[in-house]
Amino acid sequence: AFATKKWDGLDNLDREFERRVDEKRDRKEKKYKQSVANLRRRTRVEEWEKARRERLQIEAEHEHTYESIDSEDGTTQKCTVCGLVIEVEELDF
């Protein structure tokens, strides 16, 4: 009785019910689309990270070829492939 009085009859009550069902369906659809978008985004990032790790691993497994760089505080060497810099001490016996 209260609902029919509030919505001015059964026809308006039915329309309100349908409107609420439609809103509920739209919210669920929006949530689903958002979760699919997040999944796609995560998958792309994971693929990018995997490719990056593979690239780094290939670079990490190379044989260093150094070129000497003289500086004021001693001699350093730099790898021409990866840019690794090491300090070299020369020992005189």
mmCIF file of C-alpha atoms in Angstrom:
data_model
loop_
_atom_site.group_PDB
_atom_site.id
_atom_site.type_symbol
_atom_site.label_atom_id
_atom_site.label_comp_id
_atom_site.label_asym_id
_atom_site.label_seq_id
_atom_site.Cartn_x
_atom_site.Cartn_y
_atom_site.Cartn_z
ATOM 1 C CA ALA A 1 0.000 0.000 0.000
ATOM 2 C CA PHE A 2 2.840 2.374 0.885
ATOM 3 C CA ALA A 3 4.679 1.745 -2.431
ATOM 4 C CA THR A 4 1.585 2.236 -4.566
ATOM 5 C CA LYS A 5 0.848 5.474 -2.704
ATOM 6 C CA LYS A 6 4.460 6.696 -3.047
ATOM 7 C CA TRP A 7 4.709 5.936 -6.789
ATOM 8 C CA ASP A 8 1.083 6.900 -7.616
ATOM 9 C CA GLY A 9 -0.091 3.474 -8.727
ATOM 10 C CA LEU A 10 1.142 0.107 -9.866
ATOM 11 C CA ASP A 11 2.222 1.272 -13.333
ATOM 12 C CA ASN A 12 4.662 3.842 -11.906
ATOM 13 C CA LEU A 13 5.827 1.281 -9.358
ATOM 14 C CA ASP A 14 6.607 -1.161 -12.190
ATOM 15 C CA ARG A 15 8.507 1.570 -14.086
ATOM 16 C CA GLU A 16 10.548 2.369 -10.987
ATOM 17 C CA PHE A 17 11.349 -1.319 -10.517
ATOM 18 C CA GLU A 18 12.499 -1.604 -14.147
ATOM 19 C CA ARG A 19 14.602 1.555 -13.782
ATOM 20 C CA ARG A 20 16.360 0.100 -10.726
ATOM 21 C CA VAL A 21 16.960 -3.230 -12.495
ATOM 22 C CA ASP A 22 18.441 -1.353 -15.473
ATOM 23 C CA GLU A 23 20.718 0.698 -13.194
ATOM 24 C CA LYS A 24 21.879 -2.465 -11.428
ATOM 25 C CA ARG A 25 22.659 -4.124 -14.778
ATOM 26 C CA ASP A 26 24.541 -0.998 -15.967
ATOM 27 C CA ARG A 27 26.638 -0.929 -12.768
ATOM 28 C CA LYS A 28 27.540 -4.612 -13.172
ATOM 29 C CA GLU A 29 28.446 -4.098 -16.841
ATOM 30 C CA LYS A 30 30.601 -1.075 -15.993
ATOM 31 C CA LYS A 31 32.391 -3.042 -13.252
ATOM 32 C CA TYR A 32 32.974 -5.960 -15.649
ATOM 33 C CA LYS A 33 34.386 -3.678 -18.363
ATOM 34 C CA GLN A 34 36.681 -2.035 -15.830
ATOM 35 C CA SER A 35 37.990 -5.400 -14.615
ATOM 36 C CA VAL A 36 38.641 -6.523 -18.208
ATOM 37 C CA ALA A 37 40.493 -3.257 -18.901
ATOM 38 C CA ASN A 38 42.626 -3.756 -15.770
ATOM 39 C CA LEU A 39 43.396 -7.324 -16.789
ATOM 40 C CA ARG A 40 44.469 -6.205 -20.265
ATOM 41 C CA ARG A 41 46.613 -3.437 -18.778
ATOM 42 C CA ARG A 42 48.302 -5.871 -16.358
ATOM 43 C CA THR A 43 48.903 -8.380 -19.134
ATOM 44 C CA ARG A 44 50.573 -5.762 -21.316
ATOM 45 C CA VAL A 45 52.806 -4.679 -18.428
ATOM 46 C CA GLU A 46 53.713 -8.288 -17.675
ATOM 47 C CA GLU A 47 54.620 -8.905 -21.322
ATOM 48 C CA TRP A 48 56.718 -5.738 -21.386
ATOM 49 C CA GLU A 49 58.484 -6.750 -18.154
ATOM 50 C CA LYS A 50 59.120 -10.255 -19.490
ATOM 51 C CA ALA A 51 60.662 -8.869 -22.691
ATOM 52 C CA ARG A 52 62.725 -6.416 -20.632
ATOM 53 C CA ARG A 53 64.015 -9.183 -18.350
ATOM 54 C CA GLU A 54 64.942 -11.299 -21.366
ATOM 55 C CA ARG A 55 66.807 -8.353 -22.911
ATOM 56 C CA LEU A 56 68.681 -7.717 -19.659
ATOM 57 C CA GLN A 57 69.556 -11.387 -19.309
ATOM 58 C CA ILE A 58 71.013 -11.471 -22.817
ATOM 59 C CA GLU A 59 73.000 -8.331 -22.037
ATOM 60 C CA ALA A 60 74.094 -9.769 -18.684
ATOM 61 C CA GLU A 61 75.492 -12.899 -20.323
ATOM 62 C CA HIS A 62 77.957 -11.102 -22.598
ATOM 63 C CA GLU A 63 81.738 -11.168 -22.270
ATOM 64 C CA HIS A 64 83.090 -7.814 -21.121
ATOM 65 C CA THR A 65 85.460 -5.984 -23.441
ATOM 66 C CA TYR A 66 87.136 -3.114 -21.623
ATOM 67 C CA GLU A 67 88.798 0.063 -22.777
ATOM 68 C CA SER A 68 91.167 1.858 -20.421
ATOM 69 C CA ILE A 69 90.366 5.317 -19.137
ATOM 70 C CA ASP A 70 93.127 7.184 -17.281
ATOM 71 C CA SER A 71 92.003 9.493 -14.497
ATOM 72 C CA GLU A 72 93.726 11.522 -11.776
ATOM 73 C CA ASP A 73 93.139 8.958 -9.036
ATOM 74 C CA GLY A 74 94.137 5.869 -10.988
ATOM 75 C CA THR A 75 93.139 3.823 -13.976
ATOM 76 C CA THR A 76 89.574 2.751 -14.678
ATOM 77 C CA GLN A 77 88.203 0.487 -17.345
ATOM 78 C CA LYS A 78 84.800 0.686 -19.011
ATOM 79 C CA CYS A 79 83.014 -2.145 -20.837
ATOM 80 C CA THR A 80 82.179 -1.145 -24.392
ATOM 81 C CA VAL A 81 79.003 -3.290 -24.414
ATOM 82 C CA CYS A 82 77.226 -2.596 -21.127
ATOM 83 C CA GLY A 83 79.081 0.415 -19.726
ATOM 84 C CA LEU A 84 80.335 -1.318 -16.565
ATOM 85 C CA VAL A 85 83.109 0.747 -14.978
ATOM 86 C CA ILE A 86 85.786 -0.846 -12.781
ATOM 87 C CA GLU A 87 88.862 0.537 -11.070
ATOM 88 C CA VAL A 88 92.161 -1.175 -11.831
ATOM 89 C CA GLU A 89 95.139 -1.193 -9.497
ATOM 90 C CA GLU A 90 98.538 -2.064 -10.838
ATOM 91 C CA LEU A 91 100.811 -3.902 -8.421
ATOM 92 C CA ASP A 92 104.579 -3.575 -8.804
ATOM 93 C CA PHE A 93 106.684 -6.463 -7.506
#
